[in-house]
Short mmCIF file of C-alpha atoms and ligand atoms in Angstrom, two decimals:
data_model
loop_
_atom_site.label_atom_id
_atom_site.label_comp_id
_atom_site.label_asym_id
_atom_site.label_seq_id
_atom_site.Cartn_x
_atom_site.Cartn_y
_atom_site.Cartn_z
CA UNK D 1202 113.89 91.26 122.92
CA UNK D 1203 116.77 91.51 121.54
CA UNK D 1204 117.25 90.87 117.94
CA UNK D 1205 121.13 89.11 118.41
CA UNK D 1206 120.53 85.15 118.07
CA UNK D 1207 122.71 82.51 118.60
CA UNK D 1208 124.04 82.05 115.66
CA UNK D 1209 125.56 85.66 115.79
CA UNK D 1210 126.47 85.90 119.81
CA UNK D 1211 130.14 83.75 118.63
CA UNK D 1212 130.76 86.70 116.31
CA UNK D 1213 130.06 89.04 119.67
CA UNK D 1214 132.44 87.65 121.58
CA UNK D 1215 135.86 87.77 118.42
CA UNK D 1216 134.91 91.19 118.47
CA UNK D 1217 134.60 92.16 122.29
CA UNK D 1218 138.37 92.35 122.60
CA UNK D 1219 139.43 94.62 119.49
CA UNK D 1220 136.12 96.94 120.40
CA UNK D 1221 137.77 97.53 123.94
CA UNK D 1222 139.60 100.03 122.39
CA UNK D 1223 136.92 101.79 120.59
CA UNK D 1224 134.77 101.85 123.68
CA UNK D 1225 136.60 103.60 125.92
CA UNK D 1226 136.83 106.47 125.02
CA UNK D 1227 133.87 107.70 125.15
CA UNK D 1228 132.14 110.68 122.80
CA UNK D 1229 132.20 113.73 124.87
CA UNK D 1230 130.92 115.78 121.33
CA UNK D 1231 128.47 113.33 121.09
CA UNK D 1232 127.07 113.13 124.43
CA UNK D 1233 126.76 116.29 125.30
CA UNK D 1234 123.99 116.50 122.66
CA UNK D 1235 124.27 120.53 122.33
CA UNK D 1236 122.20 119.97 118.99
CA UNK D 1237 118.59 118.82 121.30
CA UNK D 1238 119.04 122.22 123.22
CA UNK D 1239 118.84 124.63 120.33
CA UNK D 1240 115.45 125.76 119.95
CA UNK D 1241 113.63 124.59 116.30
CA UNK D 1242 113.90 127.02 113.36
CA UNK D 1243 113.14 126.12 109.39
CA UNK D 1244 117.47 126.82 109.07
CA UNK D 1245 118.35 123.68 111.52
CA UNK D 1246 115.49 121.41 111.01
CA UNK D 1247 115.34 118.05 108.23
CA UNK D 1248 113.88 119.00 104.83
CA UNK D 1249 111.25 116.10 102.78
CA UNK D 1250 109.75 115.68 99.60
CA UNK D 1251 106.94 117.67 98.58
CA UNK D 1252 103.80 116.00 99.08
CA UNK D 1253 101.81 114.84 95.92
CA UNK D 1254 99.63 117.04 94.92
CA UNK D 1255 97.04 113.85 94.22
CA UNK D 1256 97.78 113.33 98.46
CA UNK D 1257 96.05 116.73 99.79
CA UNK D 1258 92.34 117.05 99.68
CA UNK D 1259 89.71 120.22 99.38
CA UNK D 1260 90.50 123.45 100.84
CA UNK D 1261 88.99 124.77 104.54
CA UNK D 1262 87.38 127.29 104.55
CA UNK D 1263 87.73 130.06 107.20
CA UNK D 1264 86.95 128.25 110.43
CA UNK D 1265 89.12 125.58 109.10
CA UNK D 1266 87.25 122.68 107.91
CA UNK D 1267 85.94 121.00 104.97
CA UNK D 1268 82.32 119.35 104.78
CA UNK D 1269 81.73 117.12 101.91
CA UNK D 1270 78.58 114.46 100.23
CA UNK D 1271 80.45 111.39 100.53
CA UNK D 1272 77.26 109.45 98.78
CA UNK D 1273 73.44 111.34 98.40
CA UNK D 1274 72.52 111.70 102.51
CA UNK D 1275 76.37 110.27 103.78
CA UNK D 1276 78.66 113.64 104.61
CA UNK D 1277 82.28 113.31 105.01
CA UNK D 1278 84.56 116.19 107.76
CA UNK D 1279 88.17 117.22 107.38
CA UNK D 1280 90.19 119.66 108.83
CA UNK D 1281 92.62 117.98 106.69
CA UNK D 1282 94.81 115.90 109.33
CA UNK D 1283 91.01 114.13 110.27
CA UNK D 1284 88.40 112.73 109.37
CA UNK D 1285 84.33 112.55 110.59
CA UNK D 1286 81.13 110.95 108.66
CA UNK D 1287 77.81 112.53 109.02
CA UNK D 1288 73.94 111.00 107.69
CA UNK D 1289 71.11 112.96 107.58
CA UNK D 1290 68.35 111.71 106.88
CA UNK D 1291 64.59 112.71 108.29
CA UNK D 1292 64.83 111.51 112.51
CA UNK D 1293 68.56 113.45 113.18
CA UNK D 1294 72.25 113.06 112.26
CA UNK D 1295 74.44 110.10 112.53
CA UNK D 1296 77.68 111.39 113.59
CA UNK D 1297 80.99 108.63 113.41
CA UNK D 1298 83.11 109.58 115.14
CA UNK D 1299 84.23 113.62 116.81
CA UNK D 1300 87.52 114.58 116.35
CA UNK D 1301 88.60 117.27 119.03
CA UNK D 1302 90.54 118.72 116.45
CA UNK D 1303 86.81 119.11 114.55
CA UNK D 1304 85.37 119.78 117.81
CA UNK D 1305 82.91 122.73 117.05
CA UNK D 1306 83.52 122.77 113.58
CA UNK D 1307 81.53 119.85 113.07
CA UNK D 1308 78.30 120.86 114.56
CA UNK D 1309 78.37 123.68 112.21
CA UNK D 1310 79.69 121.28 109.36
CA UNK D 1311 76.06 119.72 110.02
CA UNK D 1312 73.90 122.68 110.11
CA UNK D 1313 75.71 124.04 107.15
CA UNK D 1314 74.70 120.57 104.90
CA UNK D 1315 71.00 119.99 106.90
CA UNK D 1316 69.81 123.86 106.78
CA UNK D 1317 70.48 123.67 102.67
CA UNK D 1318 68.81 120.56 102.37
CA UNK D 1319 65.80 121.58 104.90
CA UNK D 1320 66.59 118.53 107.30
CA UNK D 1321 67.71 118.78 110.67
CA UNK D 1322 70.82 119.44 111.80
CA UNK D 1323 69.91 117.74 115.17
CA UNK D 1324 72.96 114.94 115.79
CA UNK D 1325 70.22 111.81 117.54
CA UNK D 1326 73.45 108.88 117.44
CA UNK D 1327 77.60 109.00 117.79
CA UNK D 1328 78.93 105.95 116.25
CA UNK D 1329 82.76 105.33 117.79
CA UNK D 1330 84.83 103.99 115.54
CA UNK D 1331 87.28 102.98 118.35
CA UNK D 1332 88.52 104.06 122.12
CA UNK D 1333 91.31 106.98 120.96
CA UNK D 1334 90.33 109.90 122.42
CA UNK D 1335 91.64 111.30 119.18
CA UNK D 1336 89.25 110.45 117.62
CA UNK D 1337 86.78 111.16 119.74
CA UNK D 1338 87.71 113.93 122.71
CA UNK D 1339 84.30 116.17 120.58
CA UNK D 1340 81.38 114.01 121.79
CA UNK D 1341 80.63 115.18 125.33
CA UNK D 1342 80.06 118.39 122.94
CA UNK D 1343 76.33 117.18 121.67
CA UNK D 1344 75.72 116.48 125.45
CA UNK D 1345 74.02 113.37 126.85
CA UNK D 1346 70.45 113.06 124.57
CA UNK D 1347 72.39 111.31 121.95
CA UNK D 1348 72.62 107.90 121.78
CA UNK D 1349 75.83 106.16 121.22
CA UNK D 1350 77.19 103.46 120.23
CA UNK D 1351 80.54 101.01 120.43
CA UNK D 1352 82.17 97.75 119.91
CA UNK D 1353 81.99 95.99 123.33
CA UNK D 1354 85.47 96.80 124.43
CA UNK D 1355 84.97 100.86 122.92
CA UNK D 1356 83.36 100.07 126.78
CA UNK D 1357 85.43 98.97 128.31
CA UNK D 1358 89.17 100.93 127.04
CA UNK D 1359 86.70 104.01 127.93
CA UNK D 1360 85.26 103.03 131.05
CA UNK D 1361 89.00 102.37 132.26
CA UNK D 1362 89.39 106.24 130.87
CA UNK D 1363 87.35 107.47 132.18
CA UNK D 1364 87.64 111.03 130.21
CA UNK D 1365 84.85 113.38 130.41
CA UNK D 1366 84.36 114.24 126.32
CA UNK D 1367 85.14 110.23 125.99
CA UNK D 1368 81.21 109.05 127.25
CA UNK D 1369 80.81 105.96 127.67
CA UNK D 1370 78.55 103.68 124.82
CA UNK D 1371 75.25 103.53 125.59
CA UNK D 1372 74.66 100.36 122.58
CA UNK D 1373 77.40 97.91 122.30
CA UNK D 1374 78.02 94.64 120.28
CA UNK D 1375 80.77 92.25 120.00
CA UNK D 1376 80.77 91.10 116.39
CA UNK D 1377 78.06 92.65 115.15
CA UNK D 1378 75.11 95.89 115.02
CA UNK D 1379 72.98 96.11 112.62
CA UNK D 1380 71.76 100.98 113.50
CA UNK D 1381 68.58 102.00 111.66
CA UNK D 1382 67.59 105.75 112.22
CA UNK D 1383 65.39 107.73 109.79
CA UNK D 1384 65.03 104.53 107.14
CA UNK D 1385 69.01 104.04 107.35
CA UNK D 1386 70.91 101.36 107.40
CA UNK D 1387 74.64 101.34 108.63
CA UNK D 1388 76.46 98.10 109.64
CA UNK D 1389 78.80 98.03 111.46
CA UNK D 1390 81.05 95.11 112.61
CA UNK D 1391 84.04 93.97 115.08
CA UNK D 1392 86.94 91.48 112.63
CA UNK D 1393 88.85 91.44 115.50
CA UNK D 1394 91.93 93.73 116.71
CA UNK D 1395 93.79 95.38 114.00
CA UNK D 1396 95.00 99.04 115.35
CA UNK D 1397 93.44 98.60 118.31
CA UNK D 1398 91.48 95.78 121.06
CA UNK D 1399 87.98 97.67 119.81
CA UNK D 1400 88.41 99.10 116.02
CA UNK D 1401 85.56 98.74 114.21
CA UNK D 1402 84.38 98.39 110.28
CA UNK D 1403 80.96 101.05 109.69
CA UNK D 1404 79.46 99.73 106.06
CA UNK D 1405 77.35 102.06 104.34
CA UNK D 1406 75.80 99.02 102.43
CA UNK D 1407 73.40 101.90 100.82
CA UNK D 1408 76.05 104.68 100.29
CA UNK D 1409 78.98 102.21 98.50
CA UNK D 1410 81.14 103.53 101.43
CA UNK D 1411 83.17 101.81 104.13
CA UNK D 1412 84.85 104.03 107.03
CA UNK D 1413 87.79 102.53 109.09
CA UNK D 1414 89.68 104.51 110.67
CA UNK D 1415 93.53 104.19 111.49
CA UNK D 1416 94.61 101.69 108.95
CA UNK D 1417 94.60 103.00 105.75
CA UNK D 1418 94.96 107.16 105.14
CA UNK D 1419 94.58 107.07 101.50
CA UNK D 1420 97.07 108.90 99.59
CA UNK D 1421 99.46 108.88 102.78
CA UNK D 1422 102.30 106.74 104.11
CA UNK D 1423 100.96 105.56 108.28
CA UNK D 1424 101.77 107.97 111.15
CA UNK D 1425 104.99 107.62 112.67
CA UNK D 1426 105.49 103.97 114.52
CA UNK D 1427 103.12 101.61 111.69
CA UNK D 1428 99.59 103.78 113.43
CA UNK D 1429 101.64 103.10 116.23
CA UNK D 1430 99.23 99.59 115.47
CA UNK D 1431 98.77 97.79 118.80
CA UNK D 1432 98.52 94.62 116.89
CA UNK D 1433 100.54 95.46 114.29
CA UNK D 1434 99.86 91.64 112.34
CA UNK D 1435 96.35 92.16 112.77
CA UNK D 1436 96.73 96.03 110.60
CA UNK D 1437 98.71 94.60 108.17
CA UNK D 1438 96.08 92.28 107.73
CA UNK D 1439 92.36 94.41 107.91
CA UNK D 1440 92.46 95.68 104.28
CA UNK D 1441 91.48 92.14 103.25
CA UNK D 1442 89.57 91.80 105.28
CA UNK D 1443 87.51 95.72 104.14
CA UNK D 1444 88.68 95.16 100.66
CA UNK D 1445 85.96 91.88 101.03
CA UNK D 1446 82.83 94.48 101.24
CA UNK D 1447 81.63 96.23 98.90
CA UNK D 1448 82.31 99.80 98.17
CA UNK D 1449 83.49 102.45 95.66
CA UNK D 1450 84.14 105.18 98.95
CA UNK D 1451 86.73 105.05 101.54
CA UNK D 1452 87.19 107.07 105.19
CA UNK D 1453 89.88 106.86 106.98
CA UNK D 1454 89.64 109.52 109.01
CA UNK D 1455 92.86 111.17 109.21
CA UNK D 1456 93.95 113.57 106.17
CA UNK D 1457 92.06 115.88 103.55
CA UNK D 1458 90.52 113.06 101.04
CA UNK D 1459 88.73 110.12 100.87
CA UNK D 1460 90.16 106.68 99.44
CA UNK D 1461 89.19 104.75 96.73
CA UNK D 1462 89.71 101.08 96.15
CA UNK D 1463 93.06 101.78 93.93
CA UNK D 1464 94.28 103.44 97.11
CA UNK D 1465 93.90 101.07 99.38
CA UNK D 1466 95.70 98.76 96.61
CA UNK D 1467 98.64 100.97 97.02
CA UNK D 1468 98.98 101.05 100.48
CA UNK D 1469 98.84 96.90 100.97
CA UNK D 1470 101.15 96.37 98.80
CA UNK D 1471 103.25 99.12 99.86
CA UNK D 1472 103.45 97.71 103.27
CA UNK D 1473 104.14 94.27 101.61
CA UNK D 1474 107.30 96.04 100.10
CA UNK D 1475 108.32 96.23 103.56
CA UNK D 1476 107.96 92.90 104.96
CA UNK D 1477 109.63 91.20 101.44
CA UNK D 1478 112.09 94.73 102.17
CA UNK D 1479 112.30 93.15 106.25
CA UNK D 1480 112.33 89.64 105.04
CA UNK D 1481 115.60 90.22 102.98
CA UNK D 1482 117.47 92.30 105.84
CA UNK D 1483 117.39 89.73 107.78
CA UNK D 1484 119.31 87.54 105.63
CA UNK D 1485 121.24 90.40 104.35
CA UNK D 1486 122.86 92.47 107.21
CA UNK D 1487 126.01 91.40 108.73
CA UNK D 1488 125.47 92.17 112.99
CA UNK D 1489 129.35 91.49 113.15
CA UNK D 1490 130.95 94.44 113.14
CA UNK D 1491 127.98 96.39 115.29
CA UNK D 1492 128.76 93.85 118.14
CA UNK D 1493 132.74 94.80 117.72
CA UNK D 1494 132.58 98.21 118.15
CA UNK D 1495 129.87 98.11 120.76
CA UNK D 1496 131.49 95.65 123.13
CA UNK D 1497 129.15 94.59 125.95
CA UNK D 1498 126.94 98.08 125.48
CA UNK D 1499 124.55 94.96 123.63
CA UNK D 1500 121.61 97.91 123.37
CA UNK D 1501 123.91 100.44 121.11
CA UNK D 1502 124.83 97.01 119.25
CA UNK D 1503 121.64 96.25 118.55
CA UNK D 1504 120.02 99.38 117.65
CA UNK D 1505 122.60 100.06 115.49
CA UNK D 1506 122.47 96.50 113.95
CA UNK D 1507 118.55 97.36 113.80
CA UNK D 1508 118.81 100.54 112.13
CA UNK D 1509 120.76 98.99 109.97
CA UNK D 1510 118.58 96.15 108.86
CA UNK D 1511 115.88 99.52 108.71
CA UNK D 1512 117.50 101.29 106.25
CA UNK D 1513 118.38 98.18 104.59
CA UNK D 1514 114.41 97.31 103.89
CA UNK D 1515 112.89 101.17 103.96
CA UNK D 1516 115.49 102.59 101.38
CA UNK D 1517 114.10 101.31 98.09
CA UNK D 1518 110.41 100.99 99.38
CA UNK D 1519 110.81 105.15 100.32
CA UNK D 1520 112.35 105.70 96.56
CA UNK D 1521 109.36 103.47 95.49
CA UNK D 1522 106.81 105.10 97.14
CA UNK D 1523 108.05 109.49 96.66
CA UNK D 1524 105.83 111.04 94.55
CA UNK D 1525 103.26 108.20 94.87
CA UNK D 1526 102.17 108.23 98.61
CA UNK D 1527 103.05 111.81 101.02
CA UNK D 1528 105.25 111.39 103.49
CA UNK D 1529 106.82 108.02 102.29
CA UNK D 1530 110.19 109.82 103.34
CA UNK D 1531 109.42 110.74 107.02
CA UNK D 1532 107.91 107.44 108.27
CA UNK D 1533 108.96 104.75 106.10
CA UNK D 1534 111.47 103.48 108.36
CA UNK D 1535 110.05 104.39 112.43
CA UNK D 1536 106.83 101.86 110.29
CA UNK D 1537 109.61 99.50 108.98
CA UNK D 1538 111.05 99.35 112.40
CA UNK D 1539 107.22 98.23 113.84
CA UNK D 1540 106.97 95.91 111.25
CA UNK D 1541 110.92 94.67 111.27
CA UNK D 1542 109.91 93.60 115.18
CA UNK D 1543 106.69 91.95 114.45
CA UNK D 1544 108.08 89.69 112.37
CA UNK D 1545 111.02 88.24 114.45
CA UNK D 1546 108.86 88.69 117.85
CA UNK D 1547 105.04 87.78 116.57
CA UNK D 1548 105.76 85.56 112.88
CA UNK D 1549 109.49 84.70 115.80
CA UNK D 1550 111.24 84.72 111.55
CA UNK D 1551 114.91 84.86 112.62
CA UNK D 1552 114.83 83.62 115.70
CA UNK D 1553 117.30 81.00 115.68
CA UNK D 1554 117.39 77.92 118.71
CA UNK D 1555 120.96 77.95 120.81
CA UNK D 1556 122.56 74.25 119.59
ZN1 ZN G 2792 93.58 105.52 116.55
#
């Protein structure tokens, strides 16, 4: 929990006395938190670097979606923040995820493609990538007469969550499942926990495509706090598992564009650079001044000490990836904090046994 290693404890104690005087004067102005009470306005909100054009995908239409071909009869739909995919077959459509933000536009996109190609537009199957509501919340729009497929933990988690918008899967599997519909083949696999315990790899061997949601967001840094990944080490390892598959096109579940193998490599370098920076910060940032200032307020000292570690690790990464990965200046720090905690708590680096 606390980052105060035993090695820093003598420093901490020696600074307590001096810091007492500082601690005795509460910062009344800061405690009042005036700025938080004000409504947001463009004048007071922070500015960030422009988004590199390479991070943006095609424009959405008047209804707020874009549908495009991935390869052959595999298509993707986006509202520029979320993505779903669908495969048209002679026997009906297989849908992959149903984000509520795309909602009724899923069927509109399917109908647009199906009518242009003269194939059935009825969704017969929905494959769930993982249990999260932001990727499945439009599942119930497709009614009860659809076969839903998901990993066993997806079923378990959805049964617990009991959300009528996300019916539990009818077909489940533990590690592998091959779905065959209308002459098409889709390989589903669970390779261990990452973003969630149930997140799966969806491989389209006939379409040179892999779908893996909430791990790599092509040309964007991860969402806040490393995509809120439940298993940080599993999520760091996931791109290597993804790269072991043969594919050219990547569907990451987020933002406005598809990904390439190069995009995934850039993402892996970004995470590797954060890890290297964190390991340096654990050695380089001296905890003593923080404990000197905050005395027996251990949380204040830890917060500011870790903030300094995060800044030390993240600053060069932000600089390196601005213009390469969108929003590097927005979320790199929160992701660095999560990776810092995982390096300390999961890997045990920087934990020192009291003598
Ligand atoms: Zn998720």
